[in-house]
PDB file of C-alpha atoms in Angstrom:
ATOM      1  CA  UNK T   1     -42.859  64.135 -19.624  1.00 52.00           C
ATOM      2  CA  UNK T   2     -42.778  64.228 -15.847  1.00 69.00           C
ATOM      3  CA  UNK T   3     -43.676  60.520 -15.755  1.00 75.00           C
ATOM      4  CA  UNK T   4     -40.776  59.672 -18.072  1.00 68.00           C
ATOM      5  CA  UNK T   5     -38.401  61.720 -15.928  1.00 72.00           C
ATOM      6  CA  UNK T   6     -39.618  59.923 -12.827  1.00 70.00           C
ATOM      7  CA  UNK T   7     -39.059  56.538 -14.476  1.00 70.00           C
ATOM      8  CA  UNK T   8     -35.542  57.546 -15.539  1.00 70.00           C
ATOM      9  CA  UNK T   9     -34.745  58.760 -12.044  1.00 71.00           C
ATOM     10  CA  UNK T  10     -36.057  55.511 -10.540  1.00 70.00           C
ATOM     11  CA  UNK T  11     -33.974  53.468 -12.998  1.00 68.00           C
ATOM     12  CA  UNK T  12     -30.874  55.504 -12.191  1.00 70.00           C
ATOM     13  CA  UNK T  13     -31.473  54.995  -8.485  1.00 69.00           C
ATOM     14  CA  UNK T  14     -31.910  51.252  -8.997  1.00 72.00           C
ATOM     15  CA  UNK T  15     -28.724  51.048 -11.066  1.00 71.00           C
ATOM     16  CA  UNK T  16     -26.867  53.012  -8.409  1.00 70.00           C
ATOM     17  CA  UNK T  17     -28.198  50.730  -5.674  1.00 72.00           C
ATOM     18  CA  UNK T  18     -27.222  47.603  -7.600  1.00 71.00           C
ATOM     19  CA  UNK T  19     -23.772  49.052  -8.266  1.00 71.00           C
ATOM     20  CA  UNK T  20     -23.367  49.976  -4.598  1.00 71.00           C
ATOM     21  CA  UNK T  21     -24.478  46.513  -3.470  1.00 74.00           C
ATOM     22  CA  UNK T  22     -22.078  44.920  -5.937  1.00 74.00           C
ATOM     23  CA  UNK T  23     -19.202  47.006  -4.619  1.00 76.00           C
ATOM     24  CA  UNK T  24     -20.097  46.239  -1.015  1.00 74.00           C
ATOM     25  CA  UNK T  25     -20.422  42.531  -1.771  1.00 73.00           C
ATOM     26  CA  UNK T  26     -17.047  42.519  -3.545  1.00 74.00           C
ATOM     27  CA  UNK T  27     -15.395  44.268  -0.612  1.00 74.00           C
ATOM     28  CA  UNK T  28     -16.918  41.789   1.833  1.00 70.00           C
ATOM     29  CA  UNK T  29     -15.666  38.906  -0.285  1.00 70.00           C
ATOM     30  CA  UNK T  30     -12.188  40.439  -0.313  1.00 70.00           C
ATOM     31  CA  UNK T  31     -12.307  40.883   3.479  1.00 74.00           C
ATOM     32  CA  UNK T  32     -13.487  37.282   3.896  1.00 78.00           C
ATOM     33  CA  UNK T  33     -10.632  36.056   1.683  1.00 79.00           C
ATOM     34  CA  UNK T  34      -8.144  38.045   3.775  1.00 82.00           C
ATOM     35  CA  UNK T  35      -9.609  36.665   7.013  1.00 83.00           C
ATOM     36  CA  UNK T  36      -9.296  33.141   5.613  1.00 88.00           C
ATOM     37  CA  UNK T  37      -5.646  33.704   4.679  1.00 90.00           C
ATOM     38  CA  UNK T  38      -4.933  35.165   8.112  1.00 89.00           C
ATOM     39  CA  UNK T  39      -6.561  32.134   9.739  1.00 90.00           C
ATOM     40  CA  UNK T  40      -4.367  29.797   7.649  1.00 92.00           C
ATOM     41  CA  UNK T  41      -1.178  31.671   8.504  1.00 91.00           C
ATOM     42  CA  UNK T  42      -2.170  31.850  12.166  1.00 92.00           C
ATOM     43  CA  UNK T  43      -2.859  28.093  12.292  1.00 92.00           C
ATOM     44  CA  UNK T  44       0.556  27.337  10.784  1.00 92.00           C
ATOM     45  CA  UNK T  45       2.335  29.711  13.158  1.00 92.00           C
ATOM     46  CA  UNK T  46       0.498  28.367  16.220  1.00 92.00           C
ATOM     47  CA  UNK T  47       1.092  24.797  15.067  1.00 91.00           C
ATOM     48  CA  UNK T  48       4.846  25.357  14.747  1.00 91.00           C
ATOM     49  CA  UNK T  49       4.903  26.995  18.181  1.00 91.00           C
ATOM     50  CA  UNK T  50       2.965  24.101  19.736  1.00 91.00           C
ATOM     51  CA  UNK T  51       5.302  21.527  18.186  1.00 91.00           C
ATOM     52  CA  UNK T  52       8.316  23.374  19.557  1.00 91.00           C
ATOM     53  CA  UNK T  53       6.716  23.321  22.996  1.00 90.00           C
ATOM     54  CA  UNK T  54       5.952  19.604  22.737  1.00 89.00           C
ATOM     55  CA  UNK T  55       9.583  18.822  21.916  1.00 92.00           C
ATOM     56  CA  UNK T  56      11.095  21.007  24.619  1.00 89.00           C
ATOM     57  CA  UNK T  57      12.258  17.923  26.555  1.00 89.00           C
ATOM     58  CA  UNK T  58      13.719  15.945  23.625  1.00 92.00           C
ATOM     59  CA  UNK T  59      17.146  16.556  22.039  1.00 93.00           C
ATOM     60  CA  UNK T  60      15.888  17.270  18.510  1.00 94.00           C
ATOM     61  CA  UNK T  61      18.715  19.787  18.059  1.00 93.00           C
ATOM     62  CA  UNK T  62      18.918  23.546  17.437  1.00 94.00           C
ATOM     63  CA  UNK T  63      18.652  23.006  13.677  1.00 95.00           C
ATOM     64  CA  UNK T  64      15.141  21.537  13.870  1.00 95.00           C
ATOM     65  CA  UNK T  65      14.076  24.279  16.260  1.00 95.00           C
ATOM     66  CA  UNK T  66      15.565  26.890  13.913  1.00 95.00           C
ATOM     67  CA  UNK T  67      13.549  25.529  10.969  1.00 95.00           C
ATOM     68  CA  UNK T  68      10.325  25.644  12.992  1.00 95.00           C
ATOM     69  CA  UNK T  69      11.022  29.128  14.355  1.00 95.00           C
ATOM     70  CA  UNK T  70      11.714  30.544  10.902  1.00 94.00           C
ATOM     71  CA  UNK T  71       8.572  28.875   9.578  1.00 94.00           C
ATOM     72  CA  UNK T  72       6.583  30.398  12.431  1.00 94.00           C
ATOM     73  CA  UNK T  73       8.136  33.830  11.791  1.00 94.00           C
ATOM     74  CA  UNK T  74       7.369  33.698   8.048  1.00 93.00           C
ATOM     75  CA  UNK T  75       3.685  33.032   8.764  1.00 93.00           C
ATOM     76  CA  UNK T  76       3.502  35.768  11.404  1.00 93.00           C
ATOM     77  CA  UNK T  77       5.019  38.263   8.977  1.00 92.00           C
ATOM     78  CA  UNK T  78       2.462  37.216   6.369  1.00 92.00           C
ATOM     79  CA  UNK T  79      -0.289  38.002   8.893  1.00 91.00           C
ATOM     80  CA  UNK T  80       1.286  41.388   9.597  1.00 91.00           C
ATOM     81  CA  UNK T  81       1.269  42.134   5.872  1.00 89.00           C
ATOM     82  CA  UNK T  82      -2.470  41.456   5.746  1.00 88.00           C
ATOM     83  CA  UNK T  83      -3.296  43.023   9.112  1.00 86.00           C
ATOM     84  CA  UNK T  84      -0.607  45.615   9.963  1.00 86.00           C
ATOM     85  CA  UNK T  85      -2.676  47.181  12.759  1.00 82.00           C
ATOM     86  CA  UNK T  86      -2.804  43.983  14.850  1.00 83.00           C
ATOM     87  CA  UNK T  87      -0.674  44.744  17.973  1.00 83.00           C
ATOM     88  CA  UNK T  88      -0.501  41.091  19.051  1.00 88.00           C
ATOM     89  CA  UNK T  89       1.273  40.079  15.840  1.00 90.00           C
ATOM     90  CA  UNK T  90       4.036  42.605  16.472  1.00 90.00           C
ATOM     91  CA  UNK T  91       4.618  41.156  19.950  1.00 91.00           C
ATOM     92  CA  UNK T  92       4.639  37.591  18.628  1.00 91.00           C
ATOM     93  CA  UNK T  93       7.123  38.508  15.903  1.00 92.00           C
ATOM     94  CA  UNK T  94       9.419  40.133  18.455  1.00 92.00           C
ATOM     95  CA  UNK T  95       9.203  37.029  20.660  1.00 92.00           C
ATOM     96  CA  UNK T  96      10.114  34.664  17.804  1.00 92.00           C
ATOM     97  CA  UNK T  97      12.929  36.925  16.625  1.00 92.00           C
ATOM     98  CA  UNK T  98      14.327  36.861  20.164  1.00 93.00           C
ATOM     99  CA  UNK T  99      14.146  33.031  20.212  1.00 92.00           C
ATOM    100  CA  UNK T 100      15.949  32.878  16.863  1.00 91.00           C
ATOM    101  CA  UNK T 101      19.037  34.427  18.465  1.00 91.00           C
ATOM    102  CA  UNK T 102      19.470  31.218  20.468  1.00 92.00           C
ATOM    103  CA  UNK T 103      17.244  28.462  19.020  1.00 90.00           C
ATOM    104  CA  UNK T 104      18.758  25.640  21.044  1.00 90.00           C
ATOM    105  CA  UNK T 105      17.210  24.186  24.205  1.00 90.00           C
ATOM    106  CA  UNK T 106      18.838  22.607  27.301  1.00 92.00           C
ATOM    107  CA  UNK T 107      17.409  19.242  26.211  1.00 91.00           C
ATOM    108  CA  UNK T 108      19.564  19.332  23.049  1.00 90.00           C
ATOM    109  CA  UNK T 109      22.646  18.720  25.206  1.00 88.00           C
ATOM    110  CA  UNK T 110      21.100  15.668  26.870  1.00 87.00           C
ATOM    111  CA  UNK T 111      20.663  12.071  25.799  1.00 86.00           C
ATOM    112  CA  UNK T 112      17.414  10.826  24.352  1.00 87.00           C
ATOM    113  CA  UNK T 113      15.087   9.604  27.097  1.00 86.00           C
ATOM    114  CA  UNK T 114      13.665   6.140  26.388  1.00 86.00           C
ATOM    115  CA  UNK T 115      10.305   5.528  28.126  1.00 87.00           C
ATOM    116  CA  UNK T 116       9.888   2.145  29.791  1.00 83.00           C
ATOM    117  CA  UNK T 117       6.238   2.138  28.791  1.00 85.00           C
ATOM    118  CA  UNK T 118       5.847   0.683  25.294  1.00 85.00           C
ATOM    119  CA  UNK T 119       2.865   2.909  24.527  1.00 88.00           C
ATOM    120  CA  UNK T 120       4.850   6.049  25.316  1.00 90.00           C
ATOM    121  CA  UNK T 121       7.829   4.775  23.345  1.00 89.00           C
ATOM    122  CA  UNK T 122       5.639   4.091  20.311  1.00 90.00           C
ATOM    123  CA  UNK T 123       4.161   7.574  20.611  1.00 91.00           C
ATOM    124  CA  UNK T 124       7.664   9.013  20.781  1.00 91.00           C
ATOM    125  CA  UNK T 125       8.607   7.260  17.530  1.00 92.00           C
ATOM    126  CA  UNK T 126       5.439   8.500  15.806  1.00 92.00           C
ATOM    127  CA  UNK T 127       5.937  12.076  16.998  1.00 92.00           C
ATOM    128  CA  UNK T 128       9.547  12.134  15.833  1.00 94.00           C
ATOM    129  CA  UNK T 129       8.522  10.689  12.462  1.00 93.00           C
ATOM    130  CA  UNK T 130       5.877  13.389  12.066  1.00 92.00           C
ATOM    131  CA  UNK T 131       8.439  16.027  12.971  1.00 94.00           C
ATOM    132  CA  UNK T 132      10.806  14.813  10.248  1.00 94.00           C
ATOM    133  CA  UNK T 133       7.964  14.878   7.709  1.00 92.00           C
ATOM    134  CA  UNK T 134       6.986  18.405   8.745  1.00 93.00           C
ATOM    135  CA  UNK T 135      10.556  19.681   8.378  1.00 94.00           C
ATOM    136  CA  UNK T 136      10.751  18.177   4.878  1.00 93.00           C
ATOM    137  CA  UNK T 137       7.384  19.753   4.045  1.00 91.00           C
ATOM    138  CA  UNK T 138       8.640  23.154   5.188  1.00 91.00           C
ATOM    139  CA  UNK T 139      11.716  22.649   3.025  1.00 90.00           C
ATOM    140  CA  UNK T 140       9.499  22.159  -0.050  1.00 87.00           C
ATOM    141  CA  UNK T 141       7.805  25.496   0.643  1.00 83.00           C
ATOM    142  CA  UNK T 142      11.180  27.285   0.305  1.00 80.00           C
ATOM    143  CA  UNK T 143      10.877  28.693   3.824  1.00 79.00           C
ATOM    144  CA  UNK T 144      13.995  26.982   5.158  1.00 83.00           C
ATOM    145  CA  UNK T 145      17.707  26.677   4.422  1.00 88.00           C
ATOM    146  CA  UNK T 146      18.225  23.245   2.738  1.00 90.00           C
ATOM    147  CA  UNK T 147      21.568  22.779   4.516  1.00 92.00           C
ATOM    148  CA  UNK T 148      19.988  23.336   7.931  1.00 93.00           C
ATOM    149  CA  UNK T 149      17.074  21.079   6.971  1.00 93.00           C
ATOM    150  CA  UNK T 150      19.515  18.315   6.034  1.00 93.00           C
ATOM    151  CA  UNK T 151      21.235  18.474   9.425  1.00 93.00           C
ATOM    152  CA  UNK T 152      17.900  18.688  11.261  1.00 94.00           C
ATOM    153  CA  UNK T 153      16.380  15.699   9.471  1.00 93.00           C
ATOM    154  CA  UNK T 154      19.528  13.613   9.939  1.00 91.00           C
ATOM    155  CA  UNK T 155      19.489  14.262  13.678  1.00 91.00           C
ATOM    156  CA  UNK T 156      15.768  13.538  14.060  1.00 93.00           C
ATOM    157  CA  UNK T 157      16.108  10.346  12.002  1.00 91.00           C
ATOM    158  CA  UNK T 158      18.903   9.281  14.345  1.00 90.00           C
ATOM    159  CA  UNK T 159      16.553   9.716  17.307  1.00 92.00           C
ATOM    160  CA  UNK T 160      13.893   7.703  15.480  1.00 92.00           C
ATOM    161  CA  UNK T 161      16.348   4.855  14.814  1.00 90.00           C
ATOM    162  CA  UNK T 162      17.490   4.820  18.436  1.00 90.00           C
ATOM    163  CA  UNK T 163      13.893   4.808  19.678  1.00 91.00           C
ATOM    164  CA  UNK T 164      12.905   1.999  17.294  1.00 90.00           C
ATOM    165  CA  UNK T 165      15.907  -0.109  18.287  1.00 90.00           C
ATOM    166  CA  UNK T 166      15.005   0.264  21.954  1.00 88.00           C
ATOM    167  CA  UNK T 167      11.364  -0.505  21.117  1.00 89.00           C
ATOM    168  CA  UNK T 168      12.348  -3.768  19.415  1.00 89.00           C
ATOM    169  CA  UNK T 169      14.539  -4.702  22.381  1.00 88.00           C
ATOM    170  CA  UNK T 170      11.761  -3.968  24.871  1.00 87.00           C
ATOM    171  CA  UNK T 171       9.363  -5.954  22.720  1.00 88.00           C
ATOM    172  CA  UNK T 172      11.797  -8.871  22.731  1.00 88.00           C
ATOM    173  CA  UNK T 173      12.124  -8.700  26.506  1.00 85.00           C
ATOM    174  CA  UNK T 174       8.340  -8.752  26.845  1.00 87.00           C
ATOM    175  CA  UNK T 175       8.178 -11.859  24.649  1.00 87.00           C
ATOM    176  CA  UNK T 176      10.808 -13.521  26.858  1.00 85.00           C
ATOM    177  CA  UNK T 177       8.775 -12.741  29.980  1.00 84.00           C
ATOM    178  CA  UNK T 178       5.908 -14.701  28.365  1.00 86.00           C
ATOM    179  CA  UNK T 179       8.297 -17.504  27.259  1.00 85.00           C
ATOM    180  CA  UNK T 180       7.729 -16.630  23.604  1.00 86.00           C
ATOM    181  CA  UNK T 181      11.282 -17.338  22.507  1.00 84.00           C
ATOM    182  CA  UNK T 182      10.950 -17.266  18.722  1.00 86.00           C
ATOM    183  CA  UNK T 183       9.200 -13.836  18.590  1.00 88.00           C
ATOM    184  CA  UNK T 184      11.725 -12.552  21.153  1.00 87.00           C
ATOM    185  CA  UNK T 185      14.664 -13.614  19.014  1.00 87.00           C
ATOM    186  CA  UNK T 186      13.004 -12.099  15.968  1.00 89.00           C
ATOM    187  CA  UNK T 187      12.626  -8.737  17.738  1.00 90.00           C
ATOM    188  CA  UNK T 188      16.288  -8.758  18.826  1.00 88.00           C
ATOM    189  CA  UNK T 189      17.430  -9.553  15.285  1.00 89.00           C
ATOM    190  CA  UNK T 190      15.250  -6.716  13.902  1.00 90.00           C
ATOM    191  CA  UNK T 191      16.936  -4.362  16.357  1.00 90.00           C
ATOM    192  CA  UNK T 192      20.362  -5.619  15.315  1.00 88.00           C
ATOM    193  CA  UNK T 193      19.599  -5.179  11.611  1.00 89.00           C
ATOM    194  CA  UNK T 194      18.477  -1.612  12.242  1.00 89.00           C
ATOM    195  CA  UNK T 195      21.617  -0.990  14.300  1.00 89.00           C
ATOM    196  CA  UNK T 196      23.806  -2.153  11.376  1.00 87.00           C
ATOM    197  CA  UNK T 197      22.229   0.501   9.129  1.00 86.00           C
ATOM    198  CA  UNK T 198      23.552   3.314  11.338  1.00 85.00           C
ATOM    199  CA  UNK T 199      26.947   4.327   9.847  1.00 81.00           C
ATOM    200  CA  UNK T 200      28.204   6.434  12.752  1.00 79.00           C
ATOM    201  CA  UNK T 201      27.303   5.341  16.264  1.00 79.00           C
ATOM    202  CA  UNK T 202      27.729   7.393  19.417  1.00 77.00           C
ATOM    203  CA  UNK T 203      29.023   5.824  22.635  1.00 80.00           C
ATOM    204  CA  UNK T 204      25.500   5.052  23.798  1.00 79.00           C
ATOM    205  CA  UNK T 205      24.623   3.154  20.615  1.00 82.00           C
ATOM    206  CA  UNK T 206      27.921   1.266  20.717  1.00 84.00           C
ATOM    207  CA  UNK T 207      27.129   0.112  24.252  1.00 83.00           C
ATOM    208  CA  UNK T 208      23.591  -0.797  23.229  1.00 83.00           C
ATOM    209  CA  UNK T 209      24.981  -2.757  20.269  1.00 85.00           C
ATOM    210  CA  UNK T 210      27.134  -4.829  22.606  1.00 86.00           C
ATOM    211  CA  UNK T 211      24.169  -5.485  24.880  1.00 83.00           C
ATOM    212  CA  UNK T 212      22.116  -6.530  21.867  1.00 83.00           C
ATOM    213  CA  UNK T 213      24.722  -9.117  20.873  1.00 84.00           C
ATOM    214  CA  UNK T 214      24.618 -10.475  24.419  1.00 83.00           C
ATOM    215  CA  UNK T 215      20.815 -10.729  24.266  1.00 81.00           C
ATOM    216  CA  UNK T 216      20.959 -12.674  21.016  1.00 82.00           C
ATOM    217  CA  UNK T 217      23.706 -15.061  22.121  1.00 82.00           C
ATOM    218  CA  UNK T 218      22.524 -15.567  25.727  1.00 77.00           C
ATOM    219  CA  UNK T 219      20.116 -18.209  26.948  1.00 75.00           C
ATOM    220  CA  UNK T 220      16.468 -17.075  27.232  1.00 75.00           C
ATOM    221  CA  UNK T 221      16.717 -16.979  31.033  1.00 73.00           C
ATOM    222  CA  UNK T 222      19.891 -14.859  31.022  1.00 73.00           C
ATOM    223  CA  UNK T 223      18.493 -12.539  28.339  1.00 73.00           C
ATOM    224  CA  UNK T 224      15.265 -12.054  30.287  1.00 71.00           C
ATOM    225  CA  UNK T 225      17.191 -11.028  33.422  1.00 69.00           C
ATOM    226  CA  UNK T 226      19.703  -8.781  31.692  1.00 69.00           C
ATOM    227  CA  UNK T 227      19.582  -5.129  32.720  1.00 71.00           C
ATOM    228  CA  UNK T 228      19.918  -2.735  29.777  1.00 71.00           C
ATOM    229  CA  UNK T 229      21.666   0.618  29.910  1.00 70.00           C
ATOM    230  CA  UNK T 230      18.714   2.622  28.597  1.00 70.00           C
ATOM    231  CA  UNK T 231      16.413   1.008  31.158  1.00 62.00           C
ATOM    232  CA  UNK T 232      18.810   1.901  33.965  1.00 56.00           C
ATOM    233  CA  UNK T 233      18.867   5.535  32.820  1.00 55.00           C
ATOM    234  CA  UNK T 234      15.075   5.616  32.911  1.00 54.00           C
ATOM    235  CA  UNK T 235      14.858   4.429  36.509  1.00 49.00           C
ATOM    236  CA  UNK T 236      13.667   7.076  38.885  1.00 46.00           C
ATOM    237  CA  UNK T 237      12.337   9.254  36.074  1.00 45.00           C
ATOM    238  CA  UNK T 238       8.668  10.019  36.359  1.00 41.00           C
ATOM    239  CA  UNK T 239       6.766   9.181  33.180  1.00 41.00           C
ATOM    240  CA  UNK T 240       3.669  11.066  32.181  1.00 38.00           C
ATOM    241  CA  UNK T 241       0.928  10.077  29.792  1.00 37.00           C
ATOM    242  CA  UNK T 242       1.066  13.608  28.422  1.00 38.00           C
ATOM    243  CA  UNK T 243       4.730  13.333  27.446  1.00 37.00           C
ATOM    244  CA  UNK T 244       4.063  15.318  24.307  1.00 36.00           C
ATOM    245  CA  UNK T 245       1.046  17.275  25.495  1.00 39.00           C
ATOM    246  CA  UNK T 246      -2.313  17.274  23.709  1.00 41.00           C
ATOM    247  CA  UNK T 247      -2.411  15.517  20.381  1.00 39.00           C
ATOM    248  CA  UNK T 248      -1.976  18.075  17.622  1.00 39.00           C
ATOM    249  CA  UNK T 249      -3.187  18.070  14.035  1.00 38.00           C
ATOM    250  CA  UNK T 250       0.035  18.056  12.071  1.00 32.00           C
TER     251      UNK T 250
END
């Protein structure tokens, strides 16, 4: 009888141990899942913050900055919901909420800077294109006001068009410097076609449009020597290879 009791006790202990291990394992899995979610939210928040920093010197507009700030805030609040005792999250939330009171930047009141270096200009176009895609992606996640997104995307797309037009013109000028007249003319015409697609042009684009007509109608020698308004504005400005900072995973 004592042997049977011992066996029963051992079995009960084993069952209890298995149950305890199962509970512990389940809790660890739940903690791991929470840590993974926190890491995802933190990456998104940090990514939005880094993008804002990278575009601090370009006039992307307060609307685009507002979309990114609200996206950052939504992810920080999600982290707080999962980890309410984290003091750093509270500070970050307060910082973003303060920025939301005035999302604009001094650069938003300035004209778009056009780098003379073709590599930097191409990077600028790519970065602006990625920004527009990110804003549209945020809009699909229902974390942004569609009306603000519309204004933000329209403004960023305008910067992209202006950058591409200037890129085509610079490319054409480079072809002229190498006496490659047919490719040069093709680049100028591409710039003109893109210019025609812009319904409302600011004073800068109107001036650039006139210069573009002069490039197309001038002789190759005159076109090669023509000074362009966006090149003149870039003179004296120091250009850095890290115009947009470290390359980010968007």
